[in-house]
PDB file of C-alpha atoms and ligand atoms in Angstrom:
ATOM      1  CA  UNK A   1      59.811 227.551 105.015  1.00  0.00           C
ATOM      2  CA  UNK A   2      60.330 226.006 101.649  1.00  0.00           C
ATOM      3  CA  UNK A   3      63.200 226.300  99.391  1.00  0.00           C
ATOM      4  CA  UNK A   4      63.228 226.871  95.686  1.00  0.00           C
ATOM      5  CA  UNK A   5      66.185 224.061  94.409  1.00  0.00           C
ATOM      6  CA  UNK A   6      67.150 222.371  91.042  1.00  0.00           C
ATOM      7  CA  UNK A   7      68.075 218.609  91.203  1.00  0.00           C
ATOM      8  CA  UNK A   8      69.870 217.053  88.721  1.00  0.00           C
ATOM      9  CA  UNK A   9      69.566 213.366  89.012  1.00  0.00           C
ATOM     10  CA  UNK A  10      70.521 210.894  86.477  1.00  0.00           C
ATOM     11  CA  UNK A  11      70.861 213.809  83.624  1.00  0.00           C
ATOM     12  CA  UNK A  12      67.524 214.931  84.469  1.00  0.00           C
ATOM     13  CA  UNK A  13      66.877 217.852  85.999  1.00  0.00           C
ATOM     14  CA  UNK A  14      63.668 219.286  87.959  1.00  0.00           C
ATOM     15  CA  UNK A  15      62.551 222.122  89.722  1.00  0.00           C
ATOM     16  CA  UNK A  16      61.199 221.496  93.659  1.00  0.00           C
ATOM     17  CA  UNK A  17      60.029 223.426  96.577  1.00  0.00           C
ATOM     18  CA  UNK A  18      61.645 221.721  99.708  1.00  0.00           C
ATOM     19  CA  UNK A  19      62.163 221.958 103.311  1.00  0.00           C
ATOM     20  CA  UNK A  20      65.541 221.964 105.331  1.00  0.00           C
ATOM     21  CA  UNK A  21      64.231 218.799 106.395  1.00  0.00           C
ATOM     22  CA  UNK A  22      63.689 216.914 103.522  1.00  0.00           C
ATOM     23  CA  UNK A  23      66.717 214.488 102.490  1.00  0.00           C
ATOM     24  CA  UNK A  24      67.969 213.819  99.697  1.00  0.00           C
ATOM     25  CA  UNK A  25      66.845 209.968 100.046  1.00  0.00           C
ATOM     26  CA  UNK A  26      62.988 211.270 100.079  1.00  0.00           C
ATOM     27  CA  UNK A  27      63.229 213.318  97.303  1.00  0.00           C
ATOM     28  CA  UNK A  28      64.712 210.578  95.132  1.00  0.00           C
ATOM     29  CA  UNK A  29      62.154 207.940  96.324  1.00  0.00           C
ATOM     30  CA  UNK A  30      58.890 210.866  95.928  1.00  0.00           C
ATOM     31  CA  UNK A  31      59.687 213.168  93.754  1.00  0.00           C
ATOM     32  CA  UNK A  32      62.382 211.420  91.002  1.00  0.00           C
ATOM     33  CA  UNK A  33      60.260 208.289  91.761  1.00  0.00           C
ATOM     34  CA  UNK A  34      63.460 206.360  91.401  1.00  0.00           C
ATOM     35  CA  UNK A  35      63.341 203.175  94.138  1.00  0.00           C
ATOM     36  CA  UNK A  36      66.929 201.809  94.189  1.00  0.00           C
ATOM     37  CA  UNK A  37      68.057 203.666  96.814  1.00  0.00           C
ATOM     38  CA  UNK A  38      66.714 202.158 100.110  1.00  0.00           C
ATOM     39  CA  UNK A  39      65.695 203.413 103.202  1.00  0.00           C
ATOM     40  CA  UNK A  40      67.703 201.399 105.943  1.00  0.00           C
ATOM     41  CA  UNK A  41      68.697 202.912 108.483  1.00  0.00           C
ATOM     42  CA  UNK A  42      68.179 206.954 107.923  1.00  0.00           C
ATOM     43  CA  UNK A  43      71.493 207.301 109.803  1.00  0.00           C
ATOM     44  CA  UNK A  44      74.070 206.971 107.361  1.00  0.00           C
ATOM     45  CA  UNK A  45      75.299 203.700 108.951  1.00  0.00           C
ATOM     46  CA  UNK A  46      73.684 200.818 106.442  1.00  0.00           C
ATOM     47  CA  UNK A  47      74.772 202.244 103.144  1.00  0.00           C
ATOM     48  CA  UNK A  48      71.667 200.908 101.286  1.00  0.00           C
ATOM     49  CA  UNK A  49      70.475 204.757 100.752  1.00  0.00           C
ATOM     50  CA  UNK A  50      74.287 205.114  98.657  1.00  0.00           C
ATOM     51  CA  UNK A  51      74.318 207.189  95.403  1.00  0.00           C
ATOM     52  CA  UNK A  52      76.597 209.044  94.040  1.00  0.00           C
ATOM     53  CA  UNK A  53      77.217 213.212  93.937  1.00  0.00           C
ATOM     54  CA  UNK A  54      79.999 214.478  91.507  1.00  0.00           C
ATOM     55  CA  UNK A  55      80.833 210.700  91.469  1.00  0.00           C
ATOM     56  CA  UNK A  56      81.248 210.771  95.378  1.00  0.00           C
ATOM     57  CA  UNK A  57      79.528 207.364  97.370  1.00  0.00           C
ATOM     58  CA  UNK A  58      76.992 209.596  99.386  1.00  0.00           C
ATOM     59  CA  UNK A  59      74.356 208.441 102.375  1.00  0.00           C
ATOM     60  CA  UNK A  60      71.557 210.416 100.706  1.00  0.00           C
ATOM     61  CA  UNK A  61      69.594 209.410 103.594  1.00  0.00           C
ATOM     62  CA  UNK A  62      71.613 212.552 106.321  1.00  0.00           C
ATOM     63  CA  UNK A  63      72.441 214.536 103.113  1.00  0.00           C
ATOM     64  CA  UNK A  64      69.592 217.571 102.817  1.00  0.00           C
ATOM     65  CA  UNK A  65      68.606 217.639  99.257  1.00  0.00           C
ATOM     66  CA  UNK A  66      68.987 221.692  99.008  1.00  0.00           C
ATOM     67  CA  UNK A  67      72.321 220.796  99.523  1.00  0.00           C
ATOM     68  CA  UNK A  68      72.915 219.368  96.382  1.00  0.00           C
ATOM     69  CA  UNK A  69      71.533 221.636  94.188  1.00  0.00           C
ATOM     70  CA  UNK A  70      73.206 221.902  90.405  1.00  0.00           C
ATOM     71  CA  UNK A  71      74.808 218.571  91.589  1.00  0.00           C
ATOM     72  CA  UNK A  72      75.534 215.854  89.235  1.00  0.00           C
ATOM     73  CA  UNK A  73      73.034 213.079  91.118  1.00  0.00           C
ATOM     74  CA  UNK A  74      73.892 209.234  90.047  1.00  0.00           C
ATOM     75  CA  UNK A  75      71.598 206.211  91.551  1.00  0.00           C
ATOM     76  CA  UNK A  76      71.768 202.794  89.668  1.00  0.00           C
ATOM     77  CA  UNK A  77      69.113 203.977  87.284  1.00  0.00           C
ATOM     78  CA  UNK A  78      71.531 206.373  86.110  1.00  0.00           C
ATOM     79  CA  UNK A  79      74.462 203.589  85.349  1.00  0.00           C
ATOM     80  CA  UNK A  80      72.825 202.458  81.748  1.00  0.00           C
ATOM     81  CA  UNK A  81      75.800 202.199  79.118  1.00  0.00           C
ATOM     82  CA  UNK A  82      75.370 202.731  75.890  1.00  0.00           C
ATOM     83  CA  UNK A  83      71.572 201.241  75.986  1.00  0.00           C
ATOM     84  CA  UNK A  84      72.699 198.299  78.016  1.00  0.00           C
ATOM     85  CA  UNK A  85      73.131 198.070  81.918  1.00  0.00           C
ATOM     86  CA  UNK A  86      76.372 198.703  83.390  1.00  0.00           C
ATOM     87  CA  UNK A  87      79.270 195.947  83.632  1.00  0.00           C
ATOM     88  CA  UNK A  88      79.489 196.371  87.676  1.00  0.00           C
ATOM     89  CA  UNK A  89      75.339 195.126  87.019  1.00  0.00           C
ATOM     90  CA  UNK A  90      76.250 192.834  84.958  1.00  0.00           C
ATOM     91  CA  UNK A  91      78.938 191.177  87.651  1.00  0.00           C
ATOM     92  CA  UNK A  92      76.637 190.924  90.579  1.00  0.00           C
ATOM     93  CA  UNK A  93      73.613 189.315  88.107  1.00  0.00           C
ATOM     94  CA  UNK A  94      76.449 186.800  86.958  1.00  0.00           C
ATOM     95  CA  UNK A  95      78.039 185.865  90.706  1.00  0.00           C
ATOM     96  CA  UNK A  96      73.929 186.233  91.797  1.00  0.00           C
ATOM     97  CA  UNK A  97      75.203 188.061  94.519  1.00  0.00           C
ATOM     98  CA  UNK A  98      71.665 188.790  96.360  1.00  0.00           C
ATOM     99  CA  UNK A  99      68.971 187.313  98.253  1.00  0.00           C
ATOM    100  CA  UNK A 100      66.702 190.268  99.034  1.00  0.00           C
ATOM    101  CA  UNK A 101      68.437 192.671  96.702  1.00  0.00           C
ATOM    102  CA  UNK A 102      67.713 195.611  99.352  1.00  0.00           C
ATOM    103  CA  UNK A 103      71.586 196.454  99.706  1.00  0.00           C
ATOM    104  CA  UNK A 104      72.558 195.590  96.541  1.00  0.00           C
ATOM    105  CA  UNK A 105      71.539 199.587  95.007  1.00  0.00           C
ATOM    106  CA  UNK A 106      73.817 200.667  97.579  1.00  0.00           C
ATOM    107  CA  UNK A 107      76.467 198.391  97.351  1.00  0.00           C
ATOM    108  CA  UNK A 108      76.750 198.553  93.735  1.00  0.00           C
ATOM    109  CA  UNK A 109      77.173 202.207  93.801  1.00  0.00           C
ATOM    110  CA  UNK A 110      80.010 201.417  96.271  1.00  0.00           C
ATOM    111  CA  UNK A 111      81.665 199.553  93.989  1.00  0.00           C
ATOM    112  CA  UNK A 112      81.145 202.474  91.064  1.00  0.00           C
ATOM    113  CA  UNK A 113      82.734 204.389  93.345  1.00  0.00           C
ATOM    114  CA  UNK A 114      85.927 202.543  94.032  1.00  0.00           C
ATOM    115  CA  UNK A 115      86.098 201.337  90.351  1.00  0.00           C
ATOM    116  CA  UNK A 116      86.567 205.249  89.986  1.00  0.00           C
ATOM    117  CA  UNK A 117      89.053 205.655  92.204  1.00  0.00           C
ATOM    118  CA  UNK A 118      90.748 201.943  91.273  1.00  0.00           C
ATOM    119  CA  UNK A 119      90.351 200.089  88.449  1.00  0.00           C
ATOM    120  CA  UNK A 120      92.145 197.386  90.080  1.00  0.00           C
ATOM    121  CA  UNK A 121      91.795 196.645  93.491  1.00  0.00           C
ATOM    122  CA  UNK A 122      93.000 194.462  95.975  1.00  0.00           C
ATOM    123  CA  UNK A 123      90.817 192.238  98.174  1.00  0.00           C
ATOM    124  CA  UNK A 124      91.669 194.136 101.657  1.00  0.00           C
ATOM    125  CA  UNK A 125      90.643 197.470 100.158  1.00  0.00           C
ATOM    126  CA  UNK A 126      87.439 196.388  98.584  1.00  0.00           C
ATOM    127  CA  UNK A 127      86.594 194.698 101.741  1.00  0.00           C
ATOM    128  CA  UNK A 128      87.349 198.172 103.452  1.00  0.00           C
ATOM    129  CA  UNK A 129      84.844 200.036 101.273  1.00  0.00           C
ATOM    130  CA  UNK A 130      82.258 197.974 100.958  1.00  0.00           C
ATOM    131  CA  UNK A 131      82.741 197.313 105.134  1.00  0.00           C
ATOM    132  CA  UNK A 132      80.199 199.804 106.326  1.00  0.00           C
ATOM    133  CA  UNK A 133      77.402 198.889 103.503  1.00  0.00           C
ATOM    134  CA  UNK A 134      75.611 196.043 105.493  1.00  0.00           C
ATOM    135  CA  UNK A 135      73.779 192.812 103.971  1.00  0.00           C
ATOM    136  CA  UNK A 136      71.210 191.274 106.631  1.00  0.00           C
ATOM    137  CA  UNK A 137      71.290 188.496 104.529  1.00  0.00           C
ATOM    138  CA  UNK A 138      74.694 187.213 104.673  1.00  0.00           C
ATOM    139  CA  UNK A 139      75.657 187.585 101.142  1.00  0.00           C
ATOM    140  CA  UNK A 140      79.364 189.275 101.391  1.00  0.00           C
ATOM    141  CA  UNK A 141      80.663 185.949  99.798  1.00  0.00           C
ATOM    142  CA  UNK A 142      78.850 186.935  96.565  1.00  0.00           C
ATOM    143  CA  UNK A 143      79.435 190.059  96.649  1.00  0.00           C
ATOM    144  CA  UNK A 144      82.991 190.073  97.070  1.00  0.00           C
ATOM    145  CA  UNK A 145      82.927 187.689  94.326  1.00  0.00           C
ATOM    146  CA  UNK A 146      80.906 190.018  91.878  1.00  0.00           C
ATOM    147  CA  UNK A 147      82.811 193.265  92.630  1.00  0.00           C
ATOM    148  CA  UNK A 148      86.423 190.759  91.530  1.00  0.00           C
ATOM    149  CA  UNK A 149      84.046 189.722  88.288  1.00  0.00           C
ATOM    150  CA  UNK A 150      83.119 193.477  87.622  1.00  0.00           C
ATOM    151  CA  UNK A 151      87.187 194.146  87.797  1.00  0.00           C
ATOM    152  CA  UNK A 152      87.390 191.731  84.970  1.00  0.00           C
ATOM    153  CA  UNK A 153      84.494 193.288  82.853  1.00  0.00           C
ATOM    154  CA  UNK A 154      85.435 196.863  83.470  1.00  0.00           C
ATOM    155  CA  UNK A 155      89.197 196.163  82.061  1.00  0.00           C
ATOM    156  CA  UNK A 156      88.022 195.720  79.008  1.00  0.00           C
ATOM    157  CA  UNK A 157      86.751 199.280  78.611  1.00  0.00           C
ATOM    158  CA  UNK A 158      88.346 202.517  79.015  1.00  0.00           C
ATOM    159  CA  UNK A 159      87.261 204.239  82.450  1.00  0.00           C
ATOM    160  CA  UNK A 160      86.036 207.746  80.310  1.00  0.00           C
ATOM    161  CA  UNK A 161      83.623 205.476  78.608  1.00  0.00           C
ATOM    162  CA  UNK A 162      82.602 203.803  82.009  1.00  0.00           C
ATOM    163  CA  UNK A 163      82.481 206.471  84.379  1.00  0.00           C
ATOM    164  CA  UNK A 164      82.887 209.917  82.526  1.00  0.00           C
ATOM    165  CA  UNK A 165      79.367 210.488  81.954  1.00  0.00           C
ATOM    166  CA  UNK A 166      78.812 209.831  85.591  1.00  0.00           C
ATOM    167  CA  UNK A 167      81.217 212.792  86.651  1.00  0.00           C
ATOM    168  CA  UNK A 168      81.706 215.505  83.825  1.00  0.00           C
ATOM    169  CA  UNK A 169      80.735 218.576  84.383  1.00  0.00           C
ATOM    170  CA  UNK A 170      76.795 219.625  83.858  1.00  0.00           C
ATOM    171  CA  UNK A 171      77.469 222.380  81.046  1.00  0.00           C
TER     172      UNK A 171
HETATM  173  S1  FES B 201      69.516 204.350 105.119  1.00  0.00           S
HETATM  174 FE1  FES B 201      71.138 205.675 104.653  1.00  0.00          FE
HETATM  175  S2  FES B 201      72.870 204.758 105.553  1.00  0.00           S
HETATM  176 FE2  FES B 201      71.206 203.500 106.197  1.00  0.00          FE
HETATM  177  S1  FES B 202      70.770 190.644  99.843  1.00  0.00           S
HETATM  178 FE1  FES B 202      69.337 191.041 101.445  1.00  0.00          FE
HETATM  179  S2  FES B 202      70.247 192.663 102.566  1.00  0.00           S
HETATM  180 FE2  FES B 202      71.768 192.093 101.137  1.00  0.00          FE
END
């Protein structure tokens, strides 16, 4: 039987009728028609499905979407800042820290996510995070490189005008 739910997903907010079943993953992809978060594994093991809820890193690939309902919903179309794309962006297109690009949604929002947490960390924790997002294509090099080079962009801004909008409250 369907379920009557409200998404909120990148400040916008529609109304759906959904299954149990449905994840949040396939209601980004079909119904927000927003493609940066992949499908990889459907497990929660790749991390290439990784947005954020309430600024939480979330597998939105085992996370039912009437779960999240009158959530605050982030994927990397949602990072824009002030009209331009986010400094973590910016970083990985500097250090060119993809060959395929399909984990780089996920890993980005990774790194959004620990930014959050710590503005400044060290190597051994943001090879912890990002250690269950996986890159087929061998890239960790790069992207260790561009999550050090988004520490450096991000210091130059205060962390409300970074990340607030991605966690306030929805009122
Ligand atoms: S597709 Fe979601 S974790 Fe792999
Ligand atoms: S760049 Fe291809 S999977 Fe990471």
């Amino acid at each position: 039987m369907n379920q009557r739910v409200v998404l909120v997903v990148n400040g916008q907010s529609k109304t759906l009728d959904l299954t149990s079943e449905a994840s949040l993953l396939q209601v980004l992809r079909n119904d927000f028609l927003l493609n940066s978060p992949k499908y990889g594994c459907g497990l929660g093991e790749c991390g290439s499905c990784t947005v954020l809820v309430d600024g939480q890193a979330t597998r939105s690939c085992v996370v039912p979407a009437t779960q999240v309902e009158q959530r605050r919903i982030t994927t990397l179309e949602g990072l824009s800042f002030a009209g331009a794309i986010h400094p973590i962006q910016q970083a990985f297109i500097e250090q060119q820290a993809a060959q395929c690009g399909y984990c780089l949604s996920g890993m980005i929002m990774m790194t959004v996510s620990l930014l959050m947490r710590n503005p400044n960390p060290e190597l051994e924790q943001i090879k912890n995070e990002l250690s269950g997002n996986l890159c087929r294509c061998g890239t960790h090099i790069e992207i260790l490189r561009a999550v050090k080079r988004a520490i450096e962009l991000c210091s130059s801004s205060s962390p409300d005008d970074l990340f607030k909008p991605l966690t306030c409250d929805l009122n």
